[in-house]
Amino acid sequence: MMQPLKLNTLKLVLFTLTIFALSCKNNVENAVAKAPVIDVEKHDIERIEPLNWWVGFKNNALQLLVKHPNISNATPHVSYPGVSIKKIHKADSPNYLFIDLIIEDNIPAGKFNIVFTEANKTDLVYTYELKERTKAAEDFVGFNSSDAVYLITPDRFANGNTTNDVNTQLLEKTVDRTNDYGRHGGDIAGITKHLDYIDDMGFTAIWPCPLLTNNMPSSSYHGYAMTNFYQVDPRFGTLDEYINLSKKAQERGMKLIMDQVANHCGSEHWWMKDLPFKNWLNQQDTYLKNKENLFNSNHRRTANQDIYASKSDKAMMSEGWFVPTMPDLNQKNPFLATYLIQNSIWWVETLELGGIRQDTYPYPDKDFMSDWAGAIMHEYPNFNIVGEEWSYNPLLIAYWQDGHKNNDGYDSNLKSTMDFAMQAKITEALREEESWDGGLVKIYEALANDFAYARPHDIMVFNDNHDMSRIFTQLKGDVTNTKMALSTILTLPRTPQIYYGTEILMNDFDKPGDHGLLRGDFPGGWDNDTVNAFTGEGLTDAQKDMQKYLKTLLNFRKNSKAIHKGKTIHFAPKNGVYVLFRIFENEVVMHVLNKNEGKTTLNLERFEEIGLQGKTLKNIMSNQTFVWNDVLELNQKGSFIFLYRL
């Protein structure tokens, strides 16, 4: 039996152990603080993605896709304090490895070598970088109902750098502004050059259609057939120019929204020549053996919610290809799922984004989409994502919004979705004659559906976009109706989006709905344009008037808390007039849609509950004022916005 230690001996032992523990702790801290320095960087491997990563994420796991001839025969090693390989996965193709890394908390940013060893062969070395995050996660604030979003088709907006118009290394090698489906030369530099115009108009966020490489043989201008998820299309510019666009926007208090695609890629994507796994794509066997037997999506988006939907309808919806030139990605493959999630986070961090717009939201595997959105929102709690759900049924739109109590228990983690239902009803309301169930009542009843939404103000509303006929065309060239459509989306409890060129009445009358035409060139974006909408040179009086109208309305909205977050009260349309109020603290905004020609008398007693009796209101367009008494005289058809502010 051991004899008990004397008190002094015990104290000495405890002291020694304490010193030893502190010494170990200091050694670890010093090892972490003094991360190894790479003298010469090497990149012996064909491809590793993500291209880099960052320290300090909540999720400390990172999965690297490694692509190199017969790389599956090699064993990777890393030597960097706080970074370890958890697991190595071989793919079905011998030319891939997937490496799971663990990045411990509080390690320094730096570069380290990944060494790939194979018997009787020279080691392959790839220098990988972990960067310091330049912005706190909480400071990535997404777009919201205080914003007005300007949607741009970059190839058609402005050509700021003519030297990148053609790239001979890519399949489509021409620029032809006479070809509606060809490339026209618009680029990132063109958007950056005209940020002052966008800012002065009153927009607070920009959403360019995808700017990543689309190395397709034709019609690649739109950006939705990506052939490299980590590369800016050189015809649009460089990564540095993309980053600069974001920074210049932020300097003006504007947010950059990135258009992303998780559902599909372009048929010329680099991995299509050597797919990592046998199930990387939906219908992969058919694609490899007989492309003629591929089936396209049935586009029956209701299959995601339909409790009676057949398995075949569900499969045709999510596994069908969007179009034959866009291979459908299989997000049920866990490696592809991780790849797409990390890619989105990489772009958020690289560009310091103010939001993501996710294309064709209901088409991918919906459980993956919940994981995707959840992973992003977990890292960036104040961020925002809007998903494209092209449905005219509010129940389907509501299903995809985070917080909606769905019958099947599905939680999307998606903050915002797109209000195609409201878009359709606004257009119908303004085209139809007034009746008990037609005309303005369509807007009234559409807004009454907001009880179905978890957060109506987070939903994105619009009059048109890059996939549908322009609103001026939809409203048959009626300027007054177009103004009414715009004033409506800008006063509703929503986040509004406006398509570039709407401010100058751009249209597609010659071929309504034709994508190449409705994505027309913005006049003044090219040096030889005779009309310049940026300066006003050559615009018609009607175009100048619309531009001024929208500018006034947007800049008013920018400073209206009542519109940003006020409560909404509306009154059923009566005698061709629909009235809606937005109210917040000491501010009341009154929006009036009047479809009557000539003078109309509005009896104000009906709106007594708003509490404006004897108050002075100002018309934000004319700056004329009136005192709220018994009646309000409206002198013409159109929209009227009145402001009361204490």
XYZ file of C-alpha atoms in Angstrom:
646
model
C 0.000 0.000 0.000
C 1.265 3.486 -0.920
C 2.013 5.834 1.946
C 0.102 9.120 1.896
C 2.099 12.081 0.567
C 3.183 14.727 2.992
C 1.525 18.120 2.552
C 4.635 19.847 1.178
C 5.273 17.001 -1.242
C 1.669 17.158 -2.440
C 1.958 20.897 -3.024
C 5.125 20.326 -5.045
C 3.447 17.699 -7.213
C 0.427 19.936 -7.862
C 2.691 22.864 -8.716
C 4.705 20.716 -11.124
C 1.554 19.428 -12.821
C 0.217 22.972 -13.165
C 3.441 24.192 -14.757
C 3.405 21.193 -17.100
C -0.212 21.855 -18.107
C 0.464 25.543 -18.735
C 3.532 24.603 -20.732
C 1.506 22.215 -22.905
C -1.169 24.847 -23.395
C 1.420 27.437 -24.396
C 3.062 24.989 -26.783
C -0.289 24.364 -28.488
C -1.054 28.066 -28.652
C 2.387 28.823 -30.046
C 2.014 26.061 -32.609
C -1.301 27.517 -33.674
C -0.049 31.091 -33.640
C 3.025 30.141 -35.667
C 1.469 28.243 -38.526
C 3.985 26.908 -41.056
C 4.918 29.189 -43.924
C 4.844 27.901 -47.502
C 8.009 28.956 -49.320
C 6.913 27.865 -52.788
C 3.313 27.287 -53.733
C 2.538 24.272 -55.889
C -0.549 23.300 -57.822
C 0.244 19.879 -59.246
C -3.418 18.821 -59.141
C -5.730 19.565 -62.065
C -8.591 20.846 -59.909
C -9.545 21.216 -56.246
C -12.853 22.837 -55.254
C -13.796 24.905 -53.326
C -10.913 27.056 -54.571
C -10.186 28.173 -50.998
C -11.995 28.319 -47.660
C -12.099 30.414 -44.497
C -11.463 29.971 -40.796
C -14.152 30.765 -38.272
C -17.282 29.119 -39.674
C -19.797 27.557 -37.320
C -19.560 24.348 -39.344
C -15.952 23.205 -39.057
C -16.241 20.561 -41.789
C -15.018 21.080 -45.340
C -15.194 18.573 -48.187
C -12.746 19.008 -51.051
C -13.466 17.724 -54.532
C -10.153 16.636 -56.070
C -9.962 15.989 -59.832
C -6.787 14.564 -61.395
C -5.921 11.537 -63.543
C -6.006 8.381 -61.381
C -5.905 10.424 -58.181
C -7.861 7.688 -56.392
C -4.599 5.685 -56.190
C -2.983 8.405 -54.083
C -3.229 9.061 -50.359
C -3.530 12.696 -49.251
C -1.808 14.161 -46.196
C -1.934 17.594 -44.567
C 0.334 19.158 -41.965
C -1.202 22.302 -40.524
C -2.078 22.944 -36.871
C -5.816 22.646 -36.391
C -6.546 21.019 -39.782
C -6.990 17.271 -40.085
C -8.303 14.758 -42.574
C -11.334 12.992 -41.165
C -12.096 10.713 -44.101
C -11.123 10.058 -47.709
C -13.740 8.941 -50.243
C -13.116 7.353 -53.604
C -15.599 8.023 -56.397
C -16.778 5.709 -59.164
C -14.384 7.464 -61.511
C -10.713 6.856 -60.610
C -10.007 10.503 -61.394
C -11.693 11.889 -58.275
C -11.192 11.956 -54.543
C -13.379 13.625 -51.945
C -11.513 14.644 -48.788
C -13.309 15.484 -45.546
C -11.349 18.050 -43.539
C -11.956 19.274 -40.001
C -10.952 22.890 -39.361
C -10.681 23.538 -35.646
C -11.848 26.736 -33.975
C -9.511 29.683 -33.496
C -6.804 28.562 -35.891
C -5.027 31.221 -37.945
C -5.599 31.826 -41.614
C -2.812 30.590 -43.836
C -1.692 28.290 -46.603
C -0.791 24.626 -46.341
C 0.164 21.842 -48.669
C -1.964 18.836 -49.408
C 0.489 16.107 -50.366
C -0.731 13.177 -52.463
C 1.541 10.152 -52.152
C 1.561 7.009 -54.257
C 4.044 4.139 -54.223
C 6.875 4.488 -56.718
C 5.655 7.901 -57.879
C 6.646 11.470 -57.186
C 4.442 13.197 -54.651
C 1.880 15.619 -55.988
C 1.469 18.808 -53.987
C -1.338 21.327 -53.947
C -1.138 24.506 -51.876
C -4.500 25.292 -50.312
C -5.492 28.480 -48.522
C -7.672 29.175 -45.514
C -8.482 32.865 -45.491
C -9.394 35.233 -42.692
C -13.026 36.307 -42.830
C -13.282 40.036 -43.540
C -16.802 40.479 -42.228
C -18.700 39.121 -39.232
C -21.413 36.608 -40.077
C -24.089 38.820 -38.501
C -23.103 41.687 -40.814
C -24.185 39.803 -43.933
C -27.589 41.506 -44.002
C -29.898 40.274 -46.725
C -32.384 42.251 -48.775
C -35.749 42.880 -47.130
C -38.976 44.847 -47.499
C -37.104 48.147 -47.132
C -35.300 47.378 -50.402
C -36.248 47.823 -54.038
C -34.425 45.358 -56.294
C -33.238 46.160 -59.833
C -33.119 42.997 -61.968
C -30.583 43.094 -64.804
C -29.771 40.815 -67.729
C -26.031 41.653 -67.760
C -25.342 40.883 -71.430
C -28.031 43.394 -72.413
C -27.496 46.228 -69.913
C -24.196 47.963 -70.682
C -20.859 47.147 -72.306
C -18.248 48.654 -70.020
C -15.263 46.761 -71.457
C -15.229 45.962 -75.178
C -11.971 44.001 -74.911
C -13.740 41.028 -73.290
C -16.594 40.784 -75.806
C -15.138 37.711 -77.534
C -13.134 34.887 -75.989
C -11.655 32.523 -78.551
C -11.205 29.792 -75.928
C -14.978 29.452 -75.570
C -17.452 27.778 -77.923
C -19.550 30.834 -78.773
C -17.104 33.270 -80.324
C -19.209 36.093 -81.718
C -20.957 39.266 -80.597
C -23.983 40.264 -82.653
C -26.443 42.835 -81.342
C -28.803 42.104 -84.225
C -29.240 38.531 -82.979
C -31.723 38.432 -80.103
C -30.252 35.125 -78.926
C -26.598 36.005 -79.447
C -24.206 37.746 -77.125
C -24.330 41.531 -77.167
C -21.325 42.392 -74.990
C -22.859 43.665 -71.746
C -20.656 42.933 -68.742
C -19.846 43.513 -65.083
C -17.922 46.671 -65.883
C -21.052 48.042 -67.547
C -23.114 47.505 -64.404
C -20.415 49.003 -62.173
C -20.089 52.025 -64.454
C -23.782 52.809 -64.035
C -24.247 52.166 -60.306
C -24.764 55.891 -59.807
C -27.726 55.798 -62.199
C -29.253 52.804 -60.408
C -28.669 54.434 -57.019
C -30.094 57.793 -58.130
C -33.195 56.046 -59.436
C -33.815 54.886 -55.876
C -32.963 51.192 -56.070
C -31.237 49.709 -53.037
C -30.283 46.265 -54.376
C -29.221 44.813 -57.711
C -29.865 41.315 -58.965
C -27.887 40.447 -62.107
C -28.790 37.206 -63.857
C -25.971 34.612 -63.493
C -22.466 35.818 -64.310
C -20.677 32.447 -64.192
C -19.182 30.744 -67.225
C -21.657 29.360 -69.752
C -19.351 27.730 -72.294
C -22.198 26.642 -74.542
C -22.174 26.685 -78.368
C -25.060 29.156 -78.658
C -27.582 31.262 -76.712
C -25.241 31.373 -73.734
C -25.907 35.032 -72.923
C -28.554 34.366 -70.253
C -26.215 32.603 -67.809
C -28.412 29.718 -66.636
C -26.423 26.875 -68.254
C -23.333 27.024 -66.065
C -20.269 25.070 -67.104
C -18.116 26.068 -64.130
C -19.609 26.901 -60.737
C -16.437 28.653 -59.541
C -15.592 30.804 -62.555
C -16.852 34.180 -63.742
C -17.580 34.082 -67.465
C -14.615 35.942 -69.027
C -17.013 37.681 -71.416
C -18.604 39.275 -68.360
C -15.282 40.042 -66.695
C -13.131 38.691 -63.892
C -13.645 37.612 -60.305
C -11.923 40.810 -59.186
C -14.428 42.846 -61.198
C -17.309 40.915 -59.623
C -15.888 41.601 -56.142
C -15.405 45.252 -57.078
C -19.052 45.485 -58.201
C -20.124 44.283 -54.781
C -17.831 46.708 -52.958
C -18.888 49.677 -55.083
C -22.524 48.801 -54.483
C -21.918 48.560 -50.734
C -20.259 51.985 -50.754
C -23.592 53.338 -51.980
C -25.560 51.400 -49.385
C -26.735 48.914 -52.011
C -26.843 45.118 -51.807
C -25.726 42.607 -54.416
C -27.945 39.565 -54.962
C -26.444 36.559 -56.738
C -28.541 34.422 -59.067
C -27.655 30.760 -58.451
C -28.743 27.434 -59.958
C -28.764 24.191 -57.968
C -31.084 22.229 -60.246
C -28.968 21.856 -63.370
C -25.773 22.755 -65.182
C -24.878 23.263 -68.830
C -24.228 20.224 -71.029
C -20.655 21.466 -71.613
C -19.811 21.543 -67.907
C -16.291 20.242 -67.321
C -17.479 17.229 -65.286
C -19.801 15.978 -68.048
C -16.836 14.330 -69.792
C -15.947 12.369 -66.647
C -18.752 12.187 -64.106
C -17.548 11.413 -60.564
C -20.323 8.983 -59.606
C -22.825 6.814 -61.439
C -25.641 8.873 -59.923
C -24.228 12.417 -60.250
C -27.063 13.220 -62.672
C -30.666 12.216 -62.835
C -31.157 9.727 -65.704
C -27.387 9.348 -65.949
C -27.449 5.865 -67.487
C -29.858 7.029 -70.158
C -27.729 10.079 -70.866
C -24.606 7.958 -71.341
C -26.244 5.215 -73.407
C -29.029 6.853 -75.403
C -29.727 10.561 -75.008
C -32.801 10.253 -77.207
C -34.614 8.464 -74.376
C -34.106 11.236 -71.823
C -37.334 12.690 -70.480
C -37.767 16.348 -69.636
C -39.430 17.538 -66.471
C -43.223 17.488 -66.562
C -43.069 20.858 -64.746
C -45.888 19.690 -62.427
C -44.577 21.629 -59.453
C -47.639 20.724 -57.383
C -46.160 17.212 -57.049
C -44.029 18.612 -54.213
C -47.136 19.272 -52.091
C -49.845 17.076 -53.607
C -50.871 14.391 -51.096
C -52.342 12.363 -53.981
C -49.416 12.713 -56.395
C -48.224 9.516 -58.050
C -44.611 8.404 -57.715
C -44.182 8.708 -61.466
C -45.387 12.318 -61.510
C -43.056 13.178 -58.654
C -40.135 11.507 -60.421
C -40.851 13.231 -63.717
C -40.962 16.551 -61.908
C -37.718 16.334 -59.941
C -35.699 13.936 -62.115
C -36.701 15.217 -65.537
C -34.258 17.528 -67.285
C -35.329 21.169 -67.495
C -34.262 21.259 -71.154
C -32.049 18.821 -73.124
C -28.998 21.111 -72.893
C -29.207 21.406 -69.096
C -28.294 18.123 -67.324
C -30.389 17.599 -64.213
C -28.254 17.333 -61.091
C -29.032 14.619 -58.555
C -28.835 16.315 -55.179
C -29.530 12.967 -53.464
C -25.894 12.172 -54.102
C -24.359 13.397 -50.811
C -21.128 14.568 -52.424
C -22.942 16.694 -54.995
C -25.199 18.043 -52.251
C -22.190 19.143 -50.196
C -20.539 20.573 -53.310
C -23.535 22.800 -54.059
C -23.922 23.983 -50.460
C -20.240 24.865 -50.167
C -20.310 26.604 -53.535
C -23.106 28.906 -52.387
C -21.310 29.726 -49.134
C -18.085 30.353 -51.071
C -19.811 32.996 -53.193
C -21.556 34.612 -50.210
C -18.209 35.013 -48.477
C -16.192 35.959 -51.565
C -18.594 38.634 -52.797
C -19.988 39.710 -49.415
C -23.424 39.147 -50.867
C -26.654 40.761 -49.748
C -28.762 37.828 -50.892
C -29.212 34.856 -53.203
C -31.922 34.263 -55.761
C -32.232 30.516 -56.374
C -33.484 29.515 -59.807
C -36.214 26.862 -60.399
C -36.614 26.259 -56.684
C -39.200 23.406 -56.721
C -37.296 21.304 -59.285
C -34.379 19.876 -57.255
C -34.820 17.362 -54.460
C -36.830 19.338 -51.912
C -35.141 17.805 -48.859
C -31.810 18.910 -50.258
C -33.161 22.424 -50.826
C -34.125 22.592 -47.153
C -30.604 21.498 -46.178
C -29.067 23.959 -48.642
C -31.003 26.975 -47.384
C -30.592 25.838 -43.779
C -26.809 25.592 -44.086
C -26.546 29.118 -45.482
C -28.904 30.675 -42.965
C -27.104 28.843 -40.144
C -23.857 30.567 -41.080
C -25.474 33.933 -41.898
C -28.490 34.471 -39.607
C -29.399 37.903 -41.075
C -29.050 36.830 -44.703
C -31.858 36.311 -47.203
C -32.619 33.902 -50.023
C -35.504 34.112 -52.465
C -36.604 31.021 -54.368
C -38.276 31.056 -57.755
C -41.622 29.232 -57.492
C -43.503 30.017 -60.696
C -46.962 29.307 -59.386
C -50.155 31.339 -59.400
C -51.493 29.471 -56.369
C -50.725 31.235 -53.045
C -50.897 27.890 -51.226
C -47.956 26.611 -53.243
C -46.007 29.833 -52.702
C -46.682 29.696 -48.954
C -45.468 26.083 -48.731
C -41.908 27.095 -49.574
C -41.573 29.904 -47.023
C -39.791 29.148 -43.772
C -42.154 29.055 -40.815
C -45.222 27.933 -42.759
C -46.948 25.040 -41.013
C -47.055 22.445 -43.756
C -49.216 19.355 -43.556
C -46.253 17.090 -44.320
C -44.007 18.802 -41.743
C -41.700 20.225 -44.419
C -39.636 23.250 -43.372
C -37.854 24.907 -46.253
C -35.532 27.222 -44.272
C -36.268 29.640 -47.144
C -37.008 33.177 -46.038
C -38.546 34.481 -49.259
C -40.286 33.200 -52.347
C -41.578 34.934 -55.482
C -45.121 36.232 -55.805
C -46.174 35.133 -59.276
C -49.746 34.985 -57.978
C -49.846 38.691 -57.146
C -48.078 39.568 -60.398
C -50.813 37.881 -62.400
C -53.657 39.445 -60.428
C -52.280 42.985 -60.721
C -52.024 42.594 -64.484
C -55.507 41.103 -64.760
C -56.984 43.803 -62.541
C -55.655 46.609 -64.706
C -56.644 45.007 -68.017
C -60.188 44.057 -67.030
C -63.313 46.178 -66.928
C -64.647 46.827 -63.439
C -67.331 44.422 -62.203
C -68.323 42.636 -59.009
C -65.690 39.930 -59.547
C -63.406 41.619 -62.071
C -60.976 44.511 -62.218
C -59.427 45.968 -59.065
C -61.107 43.378 -56.855
C -58.495 40.931 -58.170
C -55.756 42.839 -56.284
C -57.960 43.181 -53.207
C -58.665 39.443 -53.081
C -55.064 38.522 -53.878
C -53.851 40.572 -50.934
C -56.512 38.978 -48.744
C -54.663 35.680 -49.316
C -51.824 36.943 -47.140
C -53.262 35.027 -44.211
C -51.687 31.967 -45.838
C -48.150 33.355 -45.611
C -45.823 33.124 -42.620
C -44.364 36.581 -43.413
C -45.961 38.384 -46.376
C -43.486 41.275 -46.292
C -40.581 38.898 -47.046
C -42.145 37.692 -50.295
C -40.787 39.233 -53.504
C -43.353 40.880 -55.765
C -42.813 42.123 -59.311
C -44.634 43.216 -62.459
C -42.395 41.288 -64.851
C -38.978 39.672 -65.079
C -36.452 38.195 -67.501
C -38.714 35.221 -68.285
C -41.997 36.942 -69.102
C -43.352 39.624 -71.379
C -42.573 43.132 -70.170
C -45.273 44.835 -68.132
C -45.728 47.642 -70.678
C -46.450 44.964 -73.279
C -48.730 42.992 -70.942
C -50.742 46.171 -70.366
C -50.999 46.784 -74.115
C -48.933 49.954 -74.157
C -51.065 51.811 -71.609
C -48.712 54.163 -69.736
C -51.199 54.995 -66.981
C -51.888 51.340 -66.259
C -48.140 50.677 -66.189
C -47.697 53.404 -63.570
C -50.542 51.892 -61.563
C -48.895 48.467 -61.698
C -45.618 49.932 -60.455
C -47.147 51.988 -57.662
C -49.007 48.899 -56.484
C -45.967 46.658 -56.043
C -44.058 49.524 -54.423
C -46.673 50.092 -51.698
C -47.715 46.518 -50.888
C -46.307 44.685 -47.829
C -43.705 42.963 -49.979
C -40.124 43.228 -51.234
C -40.419 44.680 -54.765
C -38.338 43.806 -57.822
C -38.336 45.852 -61.033
C -36.850 44.712 -64.334
C -34.279 46.972 -65.998
C -35.781 49.179 -68.705
C -39.229 49.317 -67.142
C -38.418 52.926 -66.280
C -38.215 53.787 -69.993
C -41.129 51.636 -71.193
C -39.034 48.907 -72.803
C -41.320 46.413 -74.528
C -41.569 43.266 -76.629
C -44.530 44.238 -78.825
C -42.974 42.745 -81.969
C -42.848 39.227 -80.493
C -44.608 39.220 -77.118
C -42.969 36.814 -74.691
C -39.929 36.177 -76.876
C -36.995 35.841 -74.483
C -34.423 37.319 -76.815
C -36.544 40.430 -77.344
C -37.805 41.056 -73.818
C -34.159 40.893 -72.734
C -33.346 43.779 -75.042
C -30.416 46.181 -74.912
C -30.698 49.109 -72.526
C -30.205 52.217 -74.688
C -27.020 54.057 -73.838
C -25.186 50.971 -72.664
C -23.091 50.900 -75.852
C -20.867 53.717 -77.101
C -22.568 54.005 -80.481
C -26.148 54.151 -79.152
C -28.079 57.154 -80.437
C -30.446 57.016 -77.455
C -29.024 57.131 -73.941
C -31.402 56.349 -71.087
C -28.645 56.977 -68.532
C -28.467 60.646 -69.547
C -31.949 61.034 -71.035
C -30.589 61.891 -74.470
C -32.988 60.832 -77.242
C -35.737 59.536 -74.951
C -39.328 60.329 -75.850
C -41.419 62.523 -73.575
C -43.347 59.444 -72.423
C -40.104 57.647 -71.531
C -38.753 60.652 -69.631
C -42.036 60.982 -67.771
C -42.007 57.312 -66.747
C -38.383 57.524 -65.660
C -39.149 60.574 -63.524
C -42.269 58.930 -62.107
C -40.453 55.792 -61.014
C -37.486 57.742 -59.654
C -39.782 59.878 -57.507
C -41.702 56.871 -56.252
C -38.608 54.785 -55.484
C -36.843 57.560 -53.603
C -39.979 58.231 -51.587
C -40.273 54.532 -50.768
C -36.627 54.414 -49.702
C -37.444 56.616 -46.704
C -40.930 55.376 -45.840
C -41.022 53.254 -42.685
C -44.758 52.808 -43.192
C -44.112 50.993 -46.466
C -41.098 49.093 -45.124
C -42.779 47.659 -42.044
C -46.124 49.307 -41.399
C -49.427 47.550 -40.927
C -51.758 47.331 -43.907
C -55.441 48.218 -44.117
C -57.299 48.116 -47.409
C -60.880 48.740 -48.449
C -62.780 46.728 -51.020
C -62.859 48.448 -54.437
C -65.910 50.591 -55.010
C -66.938 52.515 -58.094
C -63.627 51.800 -59.796
C -61.459 52.970 -56.868
C -59.279 50.801 -54.603
C -57.689 52.330 -51.500
C -54.917 50.872 -49.362
C -53.193 52.333 -46.304
C -49.773 51.573 -44.830
C -49.378 52.813 -41.256
C -46.365 52.995 -38.945
C -46.183 55.167 -35.857
C -46.566 58.775 -37.046
C -46.618 58.005 -40.784
C -49.584 57.077 -42.978
C -49.276 56.311 -46.686
C -52.502 56.241 -48.682
C -52.400 54.478 -52.055
C -55.326 55.051 -54.393
C -55.936 53.221 -57.670
C -58.554 55.011 -59.741
C -59.773 53.485 -63.012
C -62.244 56.277 -63.798
C -61.602 58.761 -66.575
C -62.164 62.416 -65.727
C -62.956 63.699 -62.243
C -63.931 61.312 -59.462
C -65.183 62.212 -56.012
C -64.016 59.915 -53.224
C -66.104 59.965 -50.054
C -63.614 59.966 -47.165
C -66.144 59.068 -44.467
C -65.668 55.447 -45.451
C -62.064 55.572 -44.187
C -62.832 57.154 -40.827
C -61.129 54.349 -38.890
C -57.727 55.465 -40.213
C -58.021 58.593 -38.066
C -56.960 61.277 -40.544
C -59.850 63.709 -40.036
C -58.503 67.273 -40.258
C -54.968 66.115 -41.101
C -52.979 67.540 -44.013
C -51.782 65.043 -46.600
C -49.333 65.586 -49.451
C -49.437 64.085 -52.940
C -45.894 62.738 -53.290
C -45.897 63.213 -57.068
C -47.265 66.746 -57.352
C -46.347 67.942 -53.821
C -49.860 69.411 -53.584
C -51.592 69.093 -50.230
C -55.172 68.667 -49.070
C -56.913 68.651 -45.721
C -58.806 65.469 -44.905
C -62.453 66.469 -44.597
C -65.443 64.895 -46.333
C -64.337 64.215 -49.906
C -61.260 63.929 -52.077
C -61.385 64.984 -55.707
C -59.370 62.828 -58.090
C -58.858 64.659 -61.353
C -57.877 61.759 -63.591
C -57.408 58.028 -63.970
C -54.285 56.641 -62.343
C -52.503 56.006 -59.088
C -52.253 58.546 -56.296
C -50.004 58.305 -53.261
C -50.674 60.619 -50.339
C -48.493 60.999 -47.262
C -49.323 62.077 -43.750
C -46.344 62.386 -41.452
C -46.420 64.087 -38.071
